[in-house]
């Protein structure tokens, strides 16, 4: 595997995205700005493809990690499927040239309008997460004269050993149907005229660094597949979700081979098609957030580097206390100090990094790494801040893939009294 550094190398002291100095991108499009490496995206996808070679398998990129059309189009061209959680995400996938037949629809609260939209588009599978959703989907499909392909998202109750906010497969979780309930639901689904049982799905959590929990989940799911087969209920695919972690700081995520190896071994010789729904591991380290130091403020106890990006651009530090590497784009001769790297938003929780040793001057560019996943998609307009621009780099060239929002656009839908 290529190290992430090779996509964001330092050349002559200047931090670059592939062959493009980040300073050139800031000059062209301003800051804050998300910068993605196309080669990094393709290489991450290729890592999955290599491990799954020779298997009947489909990678369904989890759109919520980063839903920019240019990223979706990149994955669509590589043959990727997509995991969506809303009608909006489905519209994006289709606009980007994705194949609806390779789409799986996850989520605990699909509306009837979203069900109709997905049925009309001909999506590959609904991952059903409750008994009432099953009944509703059957009715909606019947009204449209269609058959809805379904899987139940089961909750294998394994502890993924990750942050509680991103742990989704425990009994106490709002996601999926209880493992013990699944058999009865499949029996019920088998009697319904407007759904077709297609698969079984699970997704146990995110930023997983240990291959054991997902292998354990696969084993449980496999047990259920056998039980169903004994009752004459055939399962065509097993969807094992996403979740593979990435390195933000000093984590050592398993390689794709060691993460999926134990699971693939358990499933060897099985006829089911395998689906995976990776998000973070496809895009996280393919992107960074480029920002400029507005003000250096030396307090009595702490030094603050106030940058022009904030928690509205990258929520993960404020939301999960997440750690992102912060690097100066060039050495401009500033004094090296321990800095609180913060944004301009009126919240004490608005920080991007605590106690970072950085040599900085006002006006310097800094890069916040590993911001490709759950960065732009979780961004907001808090404090009436227009959302950042997004740029895709490909070798020596770069291109704007989302214009910076304008302030006018932020209140264009409002009505003054
Ligand atoms: C969020 C999510 C994913 C992607 O998770 P990552 O940790 O980003 O790989 C996949 N499937 C479902 C159902 C999800 O909710």
Short mmCIF file of C-alpha atoms and ligand atoms in Angstrom, two decimals:
data_model
loop_
_atom_site.label_atom_id
_atom_site.label_comp_id
_atom_site.label_asym_id
_atom_site.label_seq_id
_atom_site.Cartn_x
_atom_site.Cartn_y
_atom_site.Cartn_z
CA UNK A 1 0.00 0.00 0.00
CA UNK A 2 1.20 3.53 -0.77
CA UNK A 3 1.71 5.65 2.33
CA UNK A 4 -0.63 8.67 2.64
CA UNK A 5 2.45 10.91 2.64
CA UNK A 6 2.99 10.08 -0.98
CA UNK A 7 -0.25 11.88 -1.90
CA UNK A 8 0.56 14.96 0.18
CA UNK A 9 4.35 15.16 -0.10
CA UNK A 10 6.63 17.99 0.97
CA UNK A 11 8.68 19.27 -1.96
CA UNK A 12 11.39 21.89 -1.42
CA UNK A 13 9.89 22.50 2.01
CA UNK A 14 6.44 23.19 0.60
CA UNK A 15 3.52 20.92 1.34
CA UNK A 16 1.81 19.70 -1.84
CA UNK A 17 -1.20 17.70 -2.92
CA UNK A 18 0.29 15.24 -5.43
CA UNK A 19 2.28 17.61 -7.70
CA UNK A 20 0.53 20.84 -6.73
CA UNK A 21 1.80 23.19 -3.99
CA UNK A 22 -1.05 23.90 -1.56
CA UNK A 23 -0.10 27.58 -1.72
CA UNK A 24 -1.12 27.61 -5.40
CA UNK A 25 -4.54 26.21 -4.49
CA UNK A 26 -5.01 28.81 -1.74
CA UNK A 27 -4.05 31.53 -4.18
CA UNK A 28 -6.51 30.29 -6.79
CA UNK A 29 -9.52 29.53 -4.60
CA UNK A 30 -8.90 31.00 -1.16
CA UNK A 31 -9.24 29.39 2.25
CA UNK A 32 -10.68 27.47 3.99
CA UNK A 33 -10.71 24.85 1.29
CA UNK A 34 -10.92 21.06 1.21
CA UNK A 35 -8.29 19.52 -1.07
CA UNK A 36 -8.58 15.94 -2.33
CA UNK A 37 -6.09 13.72 -4.13
CA UNK A 38 -7.66 11.79 -6.95
CA UNK A 39 -4.81 9.26 -6.92
CA UNK A 40 -5.39 8.67 -3.21
CA UNK A 41 -9.08 7.97 -3.83
CA UNK A 42 -8.30 5.55 -6.63
CA UNK A 43 -5.58 3.84 -4.67
CA UNK A 44 -7.88 3.34 -1.66
CA UNK A 45 -10.52 1.77 -3.90
CA UNK A 46 -7.89 -0.41 -5.53
CA UNK A 47 -6.84 -1.74 -2.10
CA UNK A 48 -10.33 -3.18 -1.64
CA UNK A 49 -10.42 -4.50 -5.17
CA UNK A 50 -7.15 -6.36 -4.73
CA UNK A 51 -8.23 -8.11 -1.54
CA UNK A 52 -11.60 -9.02 -3.06
CA UNK A 53 -10.18 -10.20 -6.38
CA UNK A 54 -11.59 -13.54 -7.46
CA UNK A 55 -14.67 -13.16 -5.24
CA UNK A 56 -18.14 -12.13 -6.25
CA UNK A 57 -18.01 -8.86 -4.32
CA UNK A 58 -19.20 -5.28 -4.59
CA UNK A 59 -17.80 -2.26 -2.77
CA UNK A 60 -20.61 0.20 -2.04
CA UNK A 61 -18.99 3.48 -1.07
CA UNK A 62 -20.79 5.06 1.92
CA UNK A 63 -21.83 8.38 0.45
CA UNK A 64 -22.26 10.12 3.79
CA UNK A 65 -18.48 10.17 4.31
CA UNK A 66 -18.07 12.62 1.42
CA UNK A 67 -20.81 13.21 -1.11
CA UNK A 68 -19.20 15.64 -3.57
CA UNK A 69 -20.25 14.71 -7.12
CA UNK A 70 -16.65 14.58 -8.32
CA UNK A 71 -15.75 11.97 -5.69
CA UNK A 72 -18.89 9.97 -6.46
CA UNK A 73 -18.09 10.12 -10.18
CA UNK A 74 -14.53 8.95 -9.48
CA UNK A 75 -15.82 5.89 -7.64
CA UNK A 76 -18.62 5.27 -10.16
CA UNK A 77 -16.03 5.09 -12.95
CA UNK A 78 -14.11 2.51 -10.94
CA UNK A 79 -17.25 0.37 -10.84
CA UNK A 80 -18.21 1.16 -7.26
CA UNK A 81 -21.67 0.74 -5.85
CA UNK A 82 -22.99 3.13 -3.20
CA UNK A 83 -24.45 2.96 0.29
CA UNK A 84 -26.96 5.75 0.81
CA UNK A 85 -29.00 6.94 3.77
CA UNK A 86 -31.35 9.45 2.13
CA UNK A 87 -33.17 10.36 -1.05
CA UNK A 88 -30.79 13.28 -1.37
CA UNK A 89 -27.81 10.95 -1.47
CA UNK A 90 -29.55 8.81 -4.10
CA UNK A 91 -30.09 11.91 -6.24
CA UNK A 92 -26.38 12.71 -5.92
CA UNK A 93 -25.34 9.19 -6.92
CA UNK A 94 -27.52 9.33 -10.02
CA UNK A 95 -26.33 12.86 -10.90
CA UNK A 96 -22.74 11.63 -10.62
CA UNK A 97 -23.37 8.74 -13.03
CA UNK A 98 -23.62 5.97 -10.42
CA UNK A 99 -25.61 2.84 -11.22
CA UNK A 100 -28.80 2.67 -9.10
CA UNK A 101 -28.75 -1.12 -9.37
CA UNK A 102 -25.55 -1.03 -7.30
CA UNK A 103 -27.08 1.09 -4.54
CA UNK A 104 -28.01 -0.13 -1.08
CA UNK A 105 -30.27 2.06 1.03
CA UNK A 106 -29.51 2.05 4.76
CA UNK A 107 -31.05 4.06 7.56
CA UNK A 108 -33.63 3.78 10.33
CA UNK A 109 -36.07 6.37 9.06
CA UNK A 110 -36.70 6.09 5.33
CA UNK A 111 -39.74 8.11 4.37
CA UNK A 112 -42.38 6.85 1.95
CA UNK A 113 -41.26 9.48 -0.55
CA UNK A 114 -37.71 8.14 -0.31
CA UNK A 115 -38.96 4.57 -0.75
CA UNK A 116 -40.87 5.58 -3.89
CA UNK A 117 -37.87 7.48 -5.25
CA UNK A 118 -35.58 4.49 -4.66
CA UNK A 119 -38.07 2.01 -6.17
CA UNK A 120 -38.56 4.17 -9.24
CA UNK A 121 -34.77 4.42 -9.66
CA UNK A 122 -34.44 0.64 -9.39
CA UNK A 123 -32.00 0.47 -6.49
CA UNK A 124 -30.22 -2.77 -5.67
CA UNK A 125 -31.42 -3.30 -2.12
CA UNK A 126 -33.21 -1.74 0.82
CA UNK A 127 -31.49 -2.51 4.10
CA UNK A 128 -34.60 -2.74 6.28
CA UNK A 129 -34.13 -1.77 9.90
CA UNK A 130 -37.50 -2.42 11.58
CA UNK A 131 -40.69 -4.53 11.31
CA UNK A 132 -42.82 -1.47 10.54
CA UNK A 133 -40.44 -0.42 7.76
CA UNK A 134 -40.92 -3.86 6.19
CA UNK A 135 -44.70 -3.47 6.15
CA UNK A 136 -44.52 0.07 4.85
CA UNK A 137 -42.09 -0.82 2.09
CA UNK A 138 -44.29 -3.73 1.03
CA UNK A 139 -47.28 -1.38 0.81
CA UNK A 140 -45.41 1.40 -1.02
CA UNK A 141 -43.95 -1.09 -3.52
CA UNK A 142 -47.41 -2.59 -4.05
CA UNK A 143 -48.87 0.86 -4.77
CA UNK A 144 -46.21 1.36 -7.43
CA UNK A 145 -46.61 -2.13 -8.83
CA UNK A 146 -43.01 -2.95 -7.98
CA UNK A 147 -41.08 -5.51 -5.98
CA UNK A 148 -38.65 -4.13 -3.41
CA UNK A 149 -35.40 -6.08 -3.03
CA UNK A 150 -34.61 -6.26 0.68
CA UNK A 151 -32.06 -7.28 3.27
CA UNK A 152 -32.53 -6.95 6.99
CA UNK A 153 -29.86 -5.05 8.79
CA UNK A 154 -29.27 -7.27 11.79
CA UNK A 155 -27.61 -6.28 14.97
CA UNK A 156 -25.07 -8.96 15.79
CA UNK A 157 -24.40 -7.41 19.22
CA UNK A 158 -20.63 -7.38 18.95
CA UNK A 159 -18.58 -4.64 20.55
CA UNK A 160 -16.50 -2.93 17.89
CA UNK A 161 -14.31 -1.26 20.55
CA UNK A 162 -14.59 2.19 19.04
CA UNK A 163 -16.02 5.58 20.08
CA UNK A 164 -19.56 5.12 21.52
CA UNK A 165 -21.00 7.66 19.04
CA UNK A 166 -19.79 5.60 16.09
CA UNK A 167 -20.51 2.18 17.54
CA UNK A 168 -23.68 0.91 15.89
CA UNK A 169 -23.98 -2.86 16.35
CA UNK A 170 -24.74 -3.17 20.05
CA UNK A 171 -28.15 -4.24 21.37
CA UNK A 172 -28.68 -0.76 22.80
CA UNK A 173 -28.14 0.83 19.38
CA UNK A 174 -30.98 2.44 17.42
CA UNK A 175 -29.74 0.69 14.27
CA UNK A 176 -30.78 -2.64 12.81
CA UNK A 177 -33.10 -5.34 14.07
CA UNK A 178 -32.24 -7.53 17.04
CA UNK A 179 -30.48 -10.69 16.01
CA UNK A 180 -33.08 -12.86 17.73
CA UNK A 181 -35.88 -11.07 15.93
CA UNK A 182 -34.40 -11.52 12.48
CA UNK A 183 -35.65 -15.03 11.78
CA UNK A 184 -39.26 -14.07 12.42
CA UNK A 185 -38.87 -11.03 10.19
CA UNK A 186 -37.47 -13.07 7.32
CA UNK A 187 -40.38 -15.51 7.68
CA UNK A 188 -42.79 -12.60 7.56
CA UNK A 189 -41.03 -11.03 4.56
CA UNK A 190 -41.25 -14.34 2.71
CA UNK A 191 -45.04 -14.06 2.85
CA UNK A 192 -45.25 -10.50 1.52
CA UNK A 193 -46.05 -10.06 -2.18
CA UNK A 194 -44.16 -6.86 -2.90
CA UNK A 195 -40.77 -7.54 -1.36
CA UNK A 196 -38.11 -9.98 -2.48
CA UNK A 197 -35.58 -11.27 0.04
CA UNK A 198 -32.19 -10.52 -1.38
CA UNK A 199 -29.67 -10.40 1.40
CA UNK A 200 -28.63 -9.79 4.95
CA UNK A 201 -26.70 -6.80 6.22
CA UNK A 202 -24.84 -5.57 9.26
CA UNK A 203 -22.64 -2.61 10.10
CA UNK A 204 -21.12 -2.68 13.54
CA UNK A 205 -19.37 0.66 13.78
CA UNK A 206 -16.77 3.00 12.44
CA UNK A 207 -13.03 3.62 12.77
CA UNK A 208 -12.49 -0.07 13.57
CA UNK A 209 -8.86 -1.00 14.16
CA UNK A 210 -9.29 -4.63 15.13
CA UNK A 211 -10.33 -7.29 12.58
CA UNK A 212 -11.84 -9.56 15.26
CA UNK A 213 -15.26 -7.89 15.76
CA UNK A 214 -16.18 -7.87 12.07
CA UNK A 215 -15.10 -11.50 11.67
CA UNK A 216 -17.23 -12.32 14.71
CA UNK A 217 -20.18 -10.44 13.20
CA UNK A 218 -19.71 -12.30 9.90
CA UNK A 219 -19.77 -15.60 11.75
CA UNK A 220 -23.05 -14.74 13.45
CA UNK A 221 -24.57 -13.57 10.19
CA UNK A 222 -23.45 -16.76 8.52
CA UNK A 223 -25.20 -18.81 11.20
CA UNK A 224 -28.40 -16.98 10.40
CA UNK A 225 -27.93 -17.54 6.65
CA UNK A 226 -27.72 -21.29 7.34
CA UNK A 227 -30.82 -21.25 9.53
CA UNK A 228 -32.72 -19.40 6.81
CA UNK A 229 -31.50 -21.82 4.14
CA UNK A 230 -32.85 -24.71 6.22
CA UNK A 231 -36.26 -23.02 6.05
CA UNK A 232 -36.01 -22.54 2.32
CA UNK A 233 -35.22 -18.83 2.52
CA UNK A 234 -32.30 -18.17 0.19
CA UNK A 235 -29.91 -15.30 0.77
CA UNK A 236 -28.13 -13.99 -2.32
CA UNK A 237 -25.81 -11.50 -0.68
CA UNK A 238 -24.16 -10.74 2.62
CA UNK A 239 -23.45 -7.06 3.27
CA UNK A 240 -20.87 -6.66 6.00
CA UNK A 241 -20.96 -2.90 6.23
CA UNK A 242 -18.11 -0.46 6.45
CA UNK A 243 -16.02 0.62 9.36
CA UNK A 244 -12.35 0.04 8.58
CA UNK A 245 -10.39 2.70 10.45
CA UNK A 246 -7.64 5.00 9.26
CA UNK A 247 -4.59 6.57 10.82
CA UNK A 248 -5.31 10.04 12.19
CA UNK A 249 -2.44 10.16 14.68
CA UNK A 250 -0.67 7.01 15.79
CA UNK A 251 -3.40 4.45 15.21
CA UNK A 252 -2.22 1.41 13.31
CA UNK A 253 -5.17 0.32 11.18
CA UNK A 254 -4.94 -3.18 9.79
CA UNK A 255 -4.20 -3.51 6.09
CA UNK A 256 -7.16 -4.36 3.90
CA UNK A 257 -5.81 -7.89 3.66
CA UNK A 258 -5.51 -8.42 7.39
CA UNK A 259 -8.84 -6.69 8.08
CA UNK A 260 -10.83 -8.68 5.56
CA UNK A 261 -8.70 -11.84 5.57
CA UNK A 262 -10.20 -13.59 8.62
CA UNK A 263 -13.70 -12.74 7.42
CA UNK A 264 -13.07 -13.90 3.86
CA UNK A 265 -11.67 -17.14 5.21
CA UNK A 266 -14.86 -17.80 7.19
CA UNK A 267 -16.89 -17.14 4.05
CA UNK A 268 -14.75 -19.19 1.69
CA UNK A 269 -16.79 -21.45 -0.58
CA UNK A 270 -20.04 -19.66 0.21
CA UNK A 271 -22.14 -18.83 -2.83
CA UNK A 272 -23.32 -15.45 -1.54
CA UNK A 273 -22.15 -12.26 -3.14
CA UNK A 274 -20.27 -10.08 -0.64
CA UNK A 275 -21.00 -6.40 -0.19
CA UNK A 276 -18.99 -3.88 1.78
CA UNK A 277 -19.89 -0.30 2.62
CA UNK A 278 -16.64 1.51 3.37
CA UNK A 279 -16.67 5.27 3.79
CA UNK A 280 -13.83 6.64 5.87
CA UNK A 281 -11.22 4.18 4.60
CA UNK A 282 -11.87 5.25 0.99
CA UNK A 283 -11.74 9.02 1.46
CA UNK A 284 -10.47 9.99 4.92
CA UNK A 285 -6.79 10.24 4.16
CA UNK A 286 -7.39 11.38 0.59
CA UNK A 287 -8.35 14.87 1.75
CA UNK A 288 -7.13 17.75 3.88
CA UNK A 289 -8.53 21.06 5.02
CA UNK A 290 -6.39 24.00 3.97
CA UNK A 291 -6.69 27.06 6.19
CA UNK A 292 -4.87 30.31 6.89
CA UNK A 293 -3.73 31.76 10.22
CA UNK A 294 -5.67 34.94 10.85
CA UNK A 295 -4.35 35.90 14.27
CA UNK A 296 -1.74 34.70 16.72
CA UNK A 297 -2.84 35.53 20.21
CA UNK A 298 -0.52 35.05 23.15
CA UNK A 299 -2.50 34.65 26.35
CA UNK A 300 -1.21 34.27 29.90
CA UNK A 301 -1.67 30.53 29.95
CA UNK A 302 -2.09 29.57 26.34
CA UNK A 303 -1.15 30.68 22.87
CA UNK A 304 -3.90 30.68 20.30
CA UNK A 305 -3.55 30.33 16.57
CA UNK A 306 -6.88 31.55 15.21
CA UNK A 307 -7.35 30.12 11.72
CA UNK A 308 -10.04 30.81 9.13
CA UNK A 309 -11.45 27.26 9.31
CA UNK A 310 -13.66 26.34 12.23
CA UNK A 311 -15.91 23.69 13.76
CA UNK A 312 -18.52 24.48 11.11
CA UNK A 313 -16.02 23.26 8.47
CA UNK A 314 -14.59 20.32 10.40
CA UNK A 315 -16.84 19.24 13.25
CA UNK A 316 -14.97 16.10 14.30
CA UNK A 317 -12.68 17.69 16.93
CA UNK A 318 -15.59 19.49 18.61
CA UNK A 319 -17.97 16.54 18.20
CA UNK A 320 -15.79 13.53 19.03
CA UNK A 321 -12.71 15.18 20.49
CA UNK A 322 -11.05 13.77 17.38
CA UNK A 323 -7.37 14.38 16.69
CA UNK A 324 -6.25 15.64 13.27
CA UNK A 325 -2.63 16.22 12.32
CA UNK A 326 -1.95 19.93 11.69
CA UNK A 327 1.01 20.89 9.49
CA UNK A 328 2.37 24.24 8.33
CA UNK A 329 2.40 24.41 4.55
CA UNK A 330 5.83 26.09 4.55
CA UNK A 331 8.36 27.28 7.12
CA UNK A 332 8.08 31.06 7.10
CA UNK A 333 10.40 31.61 10.06
CA UNK A 334 7.79 32.00 12.79
CA UNK A 335 8.62 31.19 16.41
CA UNK A 336 7.88 27.61 17.49
CA UNK A 337 5.33 27.54 20.32
CA UNK A 338 2.60 25.31 21.72
CA UNK A 339 -0.66 26.50 20.16
CA UNK A 340 -4.34 25.95 20.63
CA UNK A 341 -5.47 25.89 17.01
CA UNK A 342 -8.95 27.39 17.04
CA UNK A 343 -11.52 28.85 14.67
CA UNK A 344 -13.34 32.17 14.83
CA UNK A 345 -16.68 30.72 16.01
CA UNK A 346 -18.20 31.91 19.27
CA UNK A 347 -17.96 28.56 21.11
CA UNK A 348 -15.24 27.34 23.43
CA UNK A 349 -15.64 23.97 21.72
CA UNK A 350 -14.51 25.51 18.44
CA UNK A 351 -11.05 24.02 18.24
CA UNK A 352 -9.17 22.05 15.60
CA UNK A 353 -6.23 20.97 17.75
CA UNK A 354 -4.97 21.43 21.32
CA UNK A 355 -1.38 22.12 22.35
CA UNK A 356 0.25 21.73 18.93
CA UNK A 357 3.93 22.60 18.55
CA UNK A 358 3.98 24.83 15.50
CA UNK A 359 6.26 27.52 14.07
CA UNK A 360 3.77 30.06 12.78
CA UNK A 361 3.33 33.63 11.62
CA UNK A 362 0.08 35.38 10.88
CA UNK A 363 -0.96 34.75 7.28
CA UNK A 364 0.66 31.31 7.15
CA UNK A 365 -1.17 28.44 5.54
CA UNK A 366 -1.72 25.28 7.56
CA UNK A 367 -3.12 21.92 6.51
CA UNK A 368 -5.43 19.86 8.69
CA UNK A 369 -4.94 16.29 7.55
CA UNK A 370 -7.28 13.30 7.28
CA UNK A 371 -10.22 15.59 6.58
CA UNK A 372 -11.58 13.74 3.53
CA UNK A 373 -14.21 11.80 5.48
CA UNK A 374 -16.96 13.37 7.58
CA UNK A 375 -15.48 16.81 6.91
CA UNK A 376 -17.45 18.65 4.25
CA UNK A 377 -20.51 16.43 4.71
CA UNK A 378 -20.80 17.36 8.39
CA UNK A 379 -20.08 21.03 7.84
CA UNK A 380 -22.67 23.68 8.64
CA UNK A 381 -23.34 27.36 8.25
CA UNK A 382 -23.12 28.11 11.98
CA UNK A 383 -22.27 31.78 12.57
CA UNK A 384 -23.46 32.44 8.98
CA UNK A 385 -20.20 31.09 7.65
CA UNK A 386 -20.33 30.07 3.98
CA UNK A 387 -19.14 26.53 3.52
CA UNK A 388 -15.64 25.96 2.21
CA UNK A 389 -14.60 25.41 -1.40
CA UNK A 390 -13.52 21.92 -2.52
CA UNK A 391 -10.71 21.18 -4.94
CA UNK A 392 -9.62 17.97 -6.65
CA UNK A 393 -5.97 17.47 -7.50
CA UNK A 394 -4.89 15.05 -10.20
CA UNK A 395 -1.13 14.92 -10.72
CA UNK A 396 0.01 18.41 -11.65
CA UNK A 397 -3.46 19.80 -12.25
CA UNK A 398 -6.26 20.87 -9.95
CA UNK A 399 -9.83 21.88 -10.39
CA UNK A 400 -12.60 23.43 -8.32
CA UNK A 401 -15.24 20.79 -7.57
CA UNK A 402 -17.40 22.98 -5.36
CA UNK A 403 -17.41 26.75 -5.33
CA UNK A 404 -17.20 28.53 -2.01
CA UNK A 405 -20.70 29.35 -0.81
CA UNK A 406 -21.73 32.97 -0.92
CA UNK A 407 -23.22 34.81 2.04
CA UNK A 408 -26.20 35.82 -0.11
CA UNK A 409 -27.00 32.16 -0.71
CA UNK A 410 -27.13 31.57 3.03
CA UNK A 411 -30.23 33.72 3.51
CA UNK A 412 -31.71 33.51 0.03
CA UNK A 413 -34.51 31.21 1.24
CA UNK A 414 -35.48 33.48 4.10
CA UNK A 415 -38.16 36.14 4.20
CA UNK A 416 -37.62 39.38 6.10
CA UNK A 417 -40.78 40.56 7.88
C1 LIG B 1 -21.58 5.23 8.17
C2 LIG B 1 -21.92 3.92 7.57
C3 LIG B 1 -20.98 3.27 6.77
C4 LIG B 1 -19.59 3.78 6.53
O1 LIG B 1 -18.81 3.71 7.70
P1 LIG B 1 -17.23 4.02 7.65
O2 LIG B 1 -16.82 3.86 9.06
O3 LIG B 1 -17.08 5.42 7.17
O4 LIG B 1 -16.60 3.04 6.75
C5 LIG B 1 -21.38 2.09 6.18
N1 LIG B 1 -22.62 1.57 6.37
C6 LIG B 1 -23.54 2.18 7.15
C7 LIG B 1 -24.88 1.58 7.30
C8 LIG B 1 -23.22 3.37 7.77
O5 LIG B 1 -24.12 3.97 8.56
#
